[in-house]
Every structure is written in structure tokens, then in C-alpha cells.
Coordinates of C-alpha atoms in Angstrom, one line a residue:
X1 CA -2.2 64.1 -25.9
X2 CA -2.4 64.8 -22.2
X3 CA -5.3 65.5 -19.8
X4 CA -5.1 68.3 -17.3
X5 CA -3.8 67.7 -13.7
X6 CA -7.2 69.0 -12.5
X7 CA -8.9 65.9 -14.1
X8 CA -6.6 63.5 -12.3
X9 CA -7.1 65.4 -9.0
X10 CA -10.9 65.1 -9.5
X11 CA -10.6 61.4 -10.1
X12 CA -8.7 60.9 -6.9
X13 CA -11.3 62.8 -4.9
X14 CA -14.1 60.9 -6.6
X15 CA -12.4 57.6 -5.8
X16 CA -12.2 58.4 -2.1
X17 CA -15.9 59.4 -2.0
X18 CA -16.9 56.1 -3.6
X19 CA -14.9 54.1 -1.2
X20 CA -17.5 55.1 1.4
X21 CA -15.3 55.5 4.4
X22 CA -14.3 58.6 6.3
X23 CA -10.9 57.1 7.4
X24 CA -9.5 55.0 4.6
X25 CA -6.2 55.6 2.8
X26 CA -5.9 54.4 -0.7
X27 CA -2.5 53.1 -2.0
X28 CA -1.5 52.2 -5.6
X29 CA 1.8 51.9 -7.4
X30 CA 3.0 52.5 -10.9
X31 CA 4.9 49.3 -11.3
X32 CA 8.5 48.3 -11.9
X33 CA 10.8 48.0 -14.8
X34 CA 10.7 44.5 -16.3
X35 CA 13.8 42.8 -17.6
X36 CA 13.6 41.7 -21.2
X37 CA 16.9 39.8 -21.3
X38 CA 20.2 40.1 -19.4
X39 CA 20.5 43.8 -18.5
X40 CA 18.0 45.1 -21.0
X41 CA 14.6 46.3 -19.8
X42 CA 11.3 46.6 -21.6
X43 CA 10.2 50.2 -22.1
X44 CA 8.2 51.1 -19.0
X45 CA 4.4 51.5 -19.2
X46 CA 2.6 52.4 -15.9
X47 CA -0.2 50.3 -14.4
X48 CA -3.4 51.5 -16.1
X49 CA -5.3 52.3 -12.9
X50 CA -2.3 54.2 -11.5
X51 CA -2.0 56.2 -14.7
X52 CA -5.8 56.9 -14.6
X53 CA -5.4 58.5 -11.2
X54 CA -2.2 60.4 -11.8
X55 CA -1.1 60.7 -15.5
X56 CA 2.4 59.9 -14.1
X57 CA 4.5 57.5 -16.2
X58 CA 7.7 56.8 -14.2
X59 CA 8.4 53.4 -12.6
X60 CA 8.5 52.6 -8.9
X61 CA 6.2 55.4 -7.8
X62 CA 3.7 54.8 -5.0
X63 CA 0.6 57.0 -4.5
X64 CA -1.3 57.6 -1.3
X65 CA -4.7 59.2 -1.3
X66 CA -6.1 60.5 2.0
X67 CA -9.8 60.5 2.8
X68 CA -10.0 64.2 1.8
X69 CA -8.5 63.4 -1.6
X70 CA -5.1 64.9 -0.6
X71 CA -2.4 63.0 -2.5
X72 CA 1.1 62.1 -1.6
X73 CA 3.5 60.2 -3.8
X74 CA 6.9 58.6 -3.3
X75 CA 8.9 58.9 -6.5
X76 CA 12.4 58.3 -7.9
X77 CA 14.6 61.3 -7.0
X78 CA 16.3 63.6 -9.5
X79 CA 19.6 62.0 -10.2
X80 CA 21.8 63.6 -12.9
X81 CA 24.0 60.5 -13.3
X82 CA 21.0 58.1 -13.7
X83 CA 19.2 60.6 -16.0
X84 CA 22.3 60.7 -18.2
X85 CA 21.8 57.0 -18.8
X86 CA 18.1 56.4 -18.5
X87 CA 16.5 59.8 -19.2
X88 CA 14.6 62.6 -17.5
X89 CA 13.0 62.2 -14.1
X90 CA 10.4 64.6 -12.7
X91 CA 11.5 64.2 -9.1
X92 CA 9.7 65.6 -6.1
X93 CA 9.1 69.1 -7.5
X94 CA 7.9 67.9 -10.9
X95 CA 5.5 65.4 -9.3
X96 CA 3.8 68.2 -7.5
X97 CA 3.9 70.9 -10.1
X98 CA 3.2 68.9 -13.2
X99 CA 0.9 66.3 -11.8
X100 CA -0.9 68.2 -9.1
X101 CA 0.3 66.1 -6.1
X102 CA -0.1 67.8 -2.8
X103 CA 3.1 66.3 -1.4
X104 CA 5.9 64.1 -2.7
X105 CA 8.9 62.3 -1.2
X106 CA 11.9 60.4 -2.5
X107 CA 11.4 56.7 -2.9
X108 CA 13.9 55.8 -0.2
X109 CA 11.5 57.5 2.2
X110 CA 8.6 55.3 1.2
X111 CA 8.3 53.4 4.5
X112 CA 8.5 56.5 6.7
X113 CA 5.9 58.2 4.5
X114 CA 3.6 55.2 4.6
X115 CA 3.8 54.9 8.4
X116 CA 3.0 58.6 8.8
X117 CA 0.0 58.5 6.5
X118 CA -1.4 55.2 7.6
X119 CA -1.2 55.9 11.3
X120 CA -4.8 56.1 12.5
X121 CA -6.4 55.0 9.3
X122 CA -9.2 52.5 9.6
X123 CA -8.4 50.6 6.4
X124 CA -5.8 50.5 3.6
X125 CA -7.5 50.4 0.2
X126 CA -5.6 48.9 -2.7
X127 CA -5.9 46.7 -5.8
X128 CA -6.1 43.4 -4.1
X129 CA -4.4 41.5 -6.9
X130 CA -1.2 43.5 -6.5
X131 CA 0.5 40.9 -4.3
X132 CA 3.7 43.0 -3.8
X133 CA 1.8 46.0 -2.5
X134 CA -0.5 43.9 -0.5
X135 CA 2.5 42.3 1.4
X136 CA 4.1 45.7 1.8
X137 CA 0.8 47.2 3.2
X138 CA 0.5 44.3 5.7
X139 CA 4.1 45.0 6.8
X140 CA 3.3 48.7 7.4
X141 CA 0.2 47.7 9.4
X142 CA 2.3 45.3 11.5
X143 CA 4.9 48.0 12.1
X144 CA 2.3 50.4 13.3
X145 CA 0.8 47.7 15.6
X146 CA 4.2 47.2 17.1
X147 CA 4.2 50.9 18.0
X148 CA 0.9 50.9 19.9
X149 CA 2.6 51.8 23.2
X150 CA 4.0 54.9 21.5
X151 CA 0.5 55.9 20.5
X152 CA 0.4 54.5 17.0
X153 CA -2.9 53.2 15.7
X154 CA -2.7 50.5 13.1
X155 CA -5.3 50.1 10.3
X156 CA -7.8 47.3 11.0
X157 CA -7.0 45.7 7.6
X158 CA -7.1 45.9 3.8
X159 CA -10.0 46.5 1.5
X160 CA -10.1 46.0 -2.2
X161 CA -10.7 49.2 -4.3
X162 CA -10.6 47.4 -7.6
X163 CA -14.3 47.6 -8.3
X164 CA -14.5 51.3 -7.5
X165 CA -11.6 52.2 -9.8
X166 CA -12.8 49.9 -12.5
X167 CA -16.3 51.3 -12.6
X168 CA -14.8 54.8 -12.8
X169 CA -12.7 53.8 -15.7
X170 CA -15.6 52.1 -17.5
X171 CA -17.3 55.5 -18.3
X172 CA -15.0 57.6 -20.5
X173 CA -15.0 61.4 -20.2
X174 CA -14.6 63.8 -23.1
X175 CA -10.9 64.0 -22.9
X176 CA -10.5 60.2 -22.9
X177 CA -12.9 59.9 -25.9
X178 CA -10.9 62.4 -27.8
X179 CA -7.7 60.5 -27.3
X180 CA -9.4 57.2 -28.1
X181 CA -10.8 58.5 -31.3
X182 CA -7.4 59.8 -32.3
X183 CA -5.8 56.4 -31.5
X184 CA -8.6 54.7 -33.5
X185 CA -8.0 57.0 -36.5
X186 CA -4.3 56.3 -36.5
X187 CA -5.2 52.6 -36.6
X188 CA -7.6 53.2 -39.4
X189 CA -4.7 54.8 -41.4
X190 CA -2.5 51.8 -40.5
X191 CA -5.0 49.2 -41.7
X192 CA -5.6 51.2 -44.9
X193 CA -1.9 51.2 -45.6
X194 CA -1.8 47.5 -45.1
X195 CA -4.6 46.9 -47.6
X196 CA -2.8 49.1 -50.1
X197 CA 0.6 47.5 -49.6
X198 CA -0.2 43.8 -49.6
X199 CA 1.1 41.6 -52.4
X200 CA 1.0 37.9 -52.8
X201 CA 4.4 36.5 -52.1
X202 CA 5.3 38.9 -49.3
X203 CA 5.8 37.8 -45.7
X204 CA 3.2 38.4 -43.0
X205 CA 5.9 40.3 -41.0
X206 CA 6.5 42.6 -44.0
X207 CA 2.8 43.5 -43.9
X208 CA 3.0 44.0 -40.1
X209 CA 5.9 46.4 -40.7
X210 CA 3.4 48.7 -42.6
X211 CA 1.2 48.8 -39.6
X212 CA 4.0 49.6 -37.2
X213 CA 5.3 52.3 -39.5
X214 CA 2.1 54.2 -39.5
X215 CA 1.5 53.7 -35.7
X216 CA 4.9 55.2 -34.9
X217 CA 4.8 57.9 -37.6
X218 CA 1.5 59.2 -36.2
X219 CA 2.6 59.1 -32.5
X220 CA 1.3 55.7 -31.4
X221 CA 4.8 54.4 -30.6
X222 CA 3.6 51.0 -29.5
X223 CA 0.8 48.7 -30.5
X224 CA -1.9 48.3 -27.9
X225 CA -1.4 44.5 -28.1
X226 CA 0.6 42.0 -30.2
X227 CA -0.3 42.5 -33.9
X228 CA -2.1 39.7 -35.6
X229 CA -1.3 39.4 -39.3
X230 CA -2.7 36.0 -40.3
X231 CA -2.9 34.8 -43.9
X232 CA -4.8 31.8 -45.2
X233 CA -5.5 29.1 -42.5
X234 CA -3.6 31.1 -39.9
X235 CA -6.7 33.4 -39.7
X236 CA -8.4 30.5 -37.9
X237 CA -6.0 30.8 -35.0
X238 CA -7.6 33.5 -32.9
X239 CA -4.4 34.8 -31.3
X240 CA -1.9 34.1 -34.1
X241 CA 1.1 36.3 -33.5
X242 CA 4.0 34.5 -35.3
X243 CA 3.4 36.5 -38.4
X244 CA 6.2 34.7 -40.2
X245 CA 4.6 32.9 -43.1
X246 CA 4.4 33.7 -46.8
X247 CA 1.1 35.3 -48.1
X248 CA -0.2 33.3 -51.0
X249 CA -2.3 34.3 -53.9
X250 CA -5.9 33.6 -53.0
X251 CA -5.4 33.9 -49.3
X252 CA -7.6 36.0 -47.1
X253 CA -5.6 38.1 -44.6
X254 CA -7.0 38.8 -41.2
X255 CA -5.3 41.7 -39.4
X256 CA -6.2 42.5 -35.8
X257 CA -4.1 45.4 -34.7
X258 CA -4.4 48.8 -32.9
X259 CA -2.1 51.5 -31.8
X260 CA -1.8 52.8 -28.3
X261 CA -1.9 56.6 -27.8
X262 CA -1.4 58.2 -24.4
X263 CA -1.8 54.8 -22.8
X264 CA -5.3 54.4 -24.5
X265 CA -5.9 51.4 -26.8
X266 CA -7.6 51.0 -30.1
X267 CA -8.6 47.6 -31.5
X268 CA -9.5 47.0 -35.2
X269 CA -9.8 43.8 -37.3
X270 CA -10.2 43.7 -41.0
X271 CA -10.2 40.7 -43.4
X272 CA -9.3 41.2 -47.0
X273 CA -8.0 39.2 -50.0
X274 CA -4.3 39.2 -50.7
X275 CA -4.9 39.6 -54.5
X276 CA -7.6 42.2 -54.0
X277 CA -10.6 40.0 -55.0
X278 CA -12.7 37.8 -52.8
X279 CA -13.4 34.4 -54.1
X280 CA -17.1 33.3 -54.1
X281 CA -16.9 31.2 -50.9
X282 CA -14.8 33.9 -49.2
X283 CA -17.4 36.6 -50.1
X284 CA -20.3 34.4 -49.0
X285 CA -18.8 33.9 -45.5
X286 CA -17.6 37.4 -45.3
X287 CA -21.1 38.8 -46.0
X288 CA -22.6 36.6 -43.2
X289 CA -20.0 38.2 -40.7
X290 CA -20.8 41.7 -42.0
X291 CA -24.5 41.2 -41.6
X292 CA -23.9 40.0 -38.1
X293 CA -21.8 43.1 -37.4
X294 CA -24.7 45.4 -38.5
X295 CA -27.2 43.3 -36.4
X296 CA -25.0 43.8 -33.4
X297 CA -24.5 47.5 -34.0
X298 CA -28.2 48.0 -33.9
X299 CA -28.3 46.7 -30.3
X300 CA -25.5 49.0 -29.0
X301 CA -27.8 51.6 -27.6
X302 CA -28.1 53.1 -24.1
X303 CA -30.2 50.8 -21.9
X304 CA -29.8 47.7 -23.9
X305 CA -28.3 44.7 -22.0
X306 CA -24.6 44.1 -22.7
X307 CA -25.3 40.7 -24.2
X308 CA -27.9 41.9 -26.7
X309 CA -25.4 42.7 -29.4
X310 CA -23.7 39.4 -29.0
X311 CA -27.0 37.5 -29.2
X312 CA -28.0 39.4 -32.3
X313 CA -24.7 38.6 -34.0
X314 CA -25.0 34.9 -33.0
X315 CA -28.5 34.8 -34.5
X316 CA -27.3 36.1 -37.9
X317 CA -24.1 34.0 -37.9
X318 CA -26.1 30.8 -37.2
X319 CA -28.7 31.6 -39.8
X320 CA -25.9 32.2 -42.3
X321 CA -24.1 29.0 -41.5
X322 CA -27.4 27.1 -42.0
X323 CA -28.1 28.9 -45.3
X324 CA -24.6 28.0 -46.6
X325 CA -24.8 24.4 -45.5
X326 CA -22.1 24.5 -42.8
X327 CA -24.7 23.7 -40.2
X328 CA -27.8 21.7 -40.4
X329 CA -31.0 21.9 -38.3
X330 CA -33.1 24.4 -36.6
X331 CA -31.4 27.8 -36.0
X332 CA -32.9 28.1 -32.5
X333 CA -31.8 24.6 -31.5
X334 CA -28.3 25.1 -33.0
X335 CA -28.0 28.3 -30.9
X336 CA -29.4 26.5 -27.8
X337 CA -26.9 23.7 -28.2
X338 CA -24.1 26.2 -29.1
X339 CA -23.3 24.2 -32.2
X340 CA -22.3 27.5 -33.8
X341 CA -19.3 27.5 -31.6
X342 CA -17.5 25.2 -34.0
X343 CA -17.2 28.2 -36.2
X344 CA -17.6 31.2 -33.7
X345 CA -16.0 30.5 -30.3
X346 CA -15.6 34.0 -28.8
X347 CA -17.7 36.8 -27.6
X348 CA -18.7 39.7 -29.9
X349 CA -17.0 42.4 -27.9
X350 CA -15.2 43.7 -24.8
X351 CA -14.7 46.9 -22.9
X352 CA -11.9 49.1 -24.4
X353 CA -9.9 51.9 -22.7
X354 CA -6.5 52.0 -21.0
X355 CA -6.3 48.3 -21.5
X356 CA -7.4 46.6 -24.7
X357 CA -9.5 44.2 -22.7
X358 CA -10.5 46.9 -20.3
X359 CA -11.8 46.6 -16.8
X360 CA -15.4 46.8 -15.6
X361 CA -18.1 44.3 -14.7
X362 CA -20.2 42.8 -17.5
X363 CA -23.0 41.7 -15.2
X364 CA -24.8 43.5 -12.3
X365 CA -26.7 41.3 -9.8
X366 CA -26.1 38.3 -12.1
X367 CA -27.7 40.0 -15.1
X368 CA -26.1 41.6 -18.2
X369 CA -25.6 45.2 -17.3
X370 CA -27.3 47.9 -19.3
X371 CA -25.1 49.9 -21.7
X372 CA -24.5 53.5 -20.7
X373 CA -23.3 56.6 -22.5
X374 CA -19.5 56.9 -22.3
X375 CA -18.8 53.2 -22.5
X376 CA -16.5 52.1 -25.3
X377 CA -17.0 48.5 -26.6
X378 CA -15.5 46.5 -29.4
X379 CA -17.9 44.9 -31.9
X380 CA -16.2 41.9 -33.5
X381 CA -18.2 39.0 -35.0
X382 CA -16.3 36.4 -36.9
X383 CA -16.3 32.9 -38.5
X384 CA -13.5 30.4 -38.5
X385 CA -13.6 27.2 -40.5
X386 CA -10.9 24.8 -39.2
X387 CA -8.8 23.6 -42.1
X388 CA -9.2 20.0 -40.8
X389 CA -13.0 20.2 -40.5
X390 CA -14.1 17.3 -42.8
X391 CA -17.8 17.9 -41.9
X392 CA -18.0 20.8 -44.3
X393 CA -17.3 21.2 -48.0
X394 CA -13.7 21.7 -48.8
X395 CA -14.3 25.1 -50.3
X396 CA -14.9 26.5 -46.8
X397 CA -12.0 25.0 -45.0
X398 CA -9.2 27.3 -43.7
X399 CA -11.3 30.5 -44.1
X400 CA -11.1 32.8 -41.1
X401 CA -12.9 36.1 -41.0
X402 CA -13.4 38.8 -38.4
X403 CA -14.6 42.4 -38.6
X404 CA -14.0 44.6 -35.6
X405 CA -14.6 48.3 -34.8
X406 CA -14.5 50.4 -31.6
X407 CA -17.9 51.7 -30.6
X408 CA -18.7 54.6 -28.3
X409 CA -22.1 54.3 -26.6
X410 CA -24.0 57.6 -26.9
X411 CA -27.4 58.8 -25.9
X412 CA -28.2 59.4 -29.6
X413 CA -26.9 56.0 -30.8
X414 CA -23.6 54.2 -31.3
X415 CA -20.6 56.1 -32.7
X416 CA -17.9 54.1 -34.5
X417 CA -14.6 55.6 -33.3
X418 CA -12.8 53.6 -36.1
X419 CA -14.9 55.3 -38.8
X420 CA -13.6 55.6 -42.3
X421 CA -12.1 52.1 -42.7
X422 CA -13.8 50.0 -45.5
X423 CA -15.6 46.9 -44.5
X424 CA -18.1 46.4 -47.3
X425 CA -16.8 43.9 -49.9
X426 CA -17.0 46.4 -52.8
X427 CA -15.3 49.1 -50.7
X428 CA -12.4 46.8 -49.9
X429 CA -11.9 45.6 -53.4
X430 CA -12.1 49.2 -54.8
X431 CA -9.5 50.4 -52.3
X432 CA -7.2 47.5 -53.2
X433 CA -7.7 48.0 -56.9
X434 CA -6.6 51.6 -56.6
X435 CA -3.3 50.8 -54.9

């Protein structure tokens, strides 16, 4: 699923207008191949902000955007021998024709291109955390300064364009939303397959294989992040990725997994019983988390502060912990003292987009920012009872539960991109009974 080159061109022009300077040149690179081991590389995946501005997915490319929005890029050249080994390259002509670049040059001409385009610029704008490009840009500036007697004018310095790019990425357009919903629905299918396939006695990685099978079969060739397939007490480890233990009868299984499609992430968590039937303690804690989910969803409306859905979920979770006897005392005081964090230690959501933990500020002027139409946010309350917690009844120990969906903020209310995946207890048990 690809966006048109006109969309990428408009993004580049909009970025330059937001930088607020008549004479700044923006520079961003796609990134380099990374070695996995010895002479084997990981499959290349471009830097998300570079991809957002270009749609280009080859390594080592460097993009220059002039104040007018005119774009130049240095790219790997066409090379039949290397393409025989490593695959197709677009080269100069493809970069311009397919991706709408105004000009392109071969990568070995990068320095000459940079010195030509940066001569006379007031500033060089880049993502300031890209240390390699930052050092390279300072070197270009110094080379231009050394040519002052020949009439060259060096940029005064570097400026960080991270905030401008990140704020653009935070509001998704219709094309992005379409891709993200498709990625979400692939992941819904994968989680459904997992619920139908699980059997006590199988290994966590065997259940993980069901997820990856559906991801790849439906075109999401890679997960958006490391799959979490956590059975029993492993579900209390928030970022458990070993996925190498046996699933026992009576275990709850927490799966946190989402496919990536067209570089856009999905992110789903479901918790379900290995044998298809929640025990009473499991069901009681699960219902508390589900109630917190719905309380949070009600707050995911345009204009609501970002932290409103988290606060609503925390309120319900704390009330539930008190009602079940895992916490004692006043709900308000327990929230004030953060006593609930013994059982719920993470936030209730994060931005989602080209990165699973996507970019964008959560506060403006020190206050939680208002939600806006076009934002995509996860909603993911949970409860985790440490297996070694002797302050609670033994029946609760080792239970870990999280429920997570991807939510598009809309003018007419929240839209669940990951729609169709059961989360009510009776729905999950019915699905698993039908397998």
C-alpha cells in the first residue's frame, strides 16, 4: 500500500514552511544497513521520518530540501553487479520519476552536492539526534567557510527540525489511516488465529509462529516490534520476548503483537486462557481491566487532555483492586500515593504511526495536550500481580492481564482501528470453544 508521490512532495513543502526561515536547507538520511552477524545484514528499514518525507526505502540515501520545497537526493547508483547480489535499485532516474524528487545524484557525489546546495544557506536543519549526519553537516559548513575567499558563504549553524517533523507525523492523513487500519486488521486476524490455535502443552514460540504466519501471509512481512507471547507468570514481565516456555493448562496467555504494513505499525494485546475458560480469579481481574478500558475509551475525544483516558483507567483499576482486596484504603489516597503502581506500572497509551512508540509531544506548555482528530493512540490498561507478592492472596499471584487496541481520534468520537477482535470474557470463551 503506497501513497502518491504528490503526498510526499506536499509534506516536504509543508515542512519547509513550518521551519519558518526563508533560507534554511533541510537534510535527512534514510540510514545504513546494519550487520546482524559476520557478513549478514538485517533487512533494511528506512528511518521513519525520512520515509515520511520521501516514501523511499533504500539505504544510504541523503535528502536535501531547499526553502522552496525543491528536493535533491543522493542515492545508490544503478549497478547491475550489486543488483545481481542484493536486488533492485532505483538509481537517479527512478528516484526522480517514482518518488518525485526534483534532482538526484549518485552517492559518491554527496559532498559536492551538499556544498553546492548549502552554499549561502543561513542554517542547516536536521534531526539533531542523528550524530553521524550532524558531524557530516558541520564538516560541510567548515569546508564552505574555508572557501570564503572564493565567495562561498557558510551556514551560520545547525537547527533541529525534529519537532516540526514529529508534529506533522502526529496527525495522520486519510492515506495513512487506510494503511494503519489494514495493518490493524491483519493483526486482528493474527490474534484470532492464536486464540483458535492454542493448546496447553504447546510452546510459546509455537503460538508465536501462528502470529507470524498470518502477518506474512497477509503482507505484513515483519512484526512492528518483538512479539510478546507470555504464558502464566511470564505475563507479569512487561517486555517478555523469550517466548520459549511451555504453556500450561490453567495459564492465562498475554499476547502483545502487531504487524507492520508499509512501514506503519499496529499494536494489539489480548489476554486469554490456554484451556479456553477463565478461572474465577482470572475473570475477576480481567473484568476490572476491561472496565478500565471502557472508562478510558470514553475520554478519547477531540479536545480532551491526553492524560484523561489514563486517569480514568487508573481510577477504575484502583477501585477494582480495592474491591477485590488487593489494595486497602481510600481509592483517592491510593491514587495520590501511586500505590496502584505495584499492580499497574505503565501508562495507558502512546502515539502510534510509523513507529510503534510514535513521535510527538505529549505536553504543550507543561500541560497535557488536547487530543485532535487524526491522532492515533493505543489504549492499554493492565494489571500484573507479581508471583512473589506475599501481600495478596495466593490466588491472585502470577496473573498478568493487558487489553490493548489502536484508537483513531475523530470529530465524532473514537474509532477502534483494531475492531472485530474479541475482548469480552464470553466472546473470548465462545471463540475458543468453537476452534
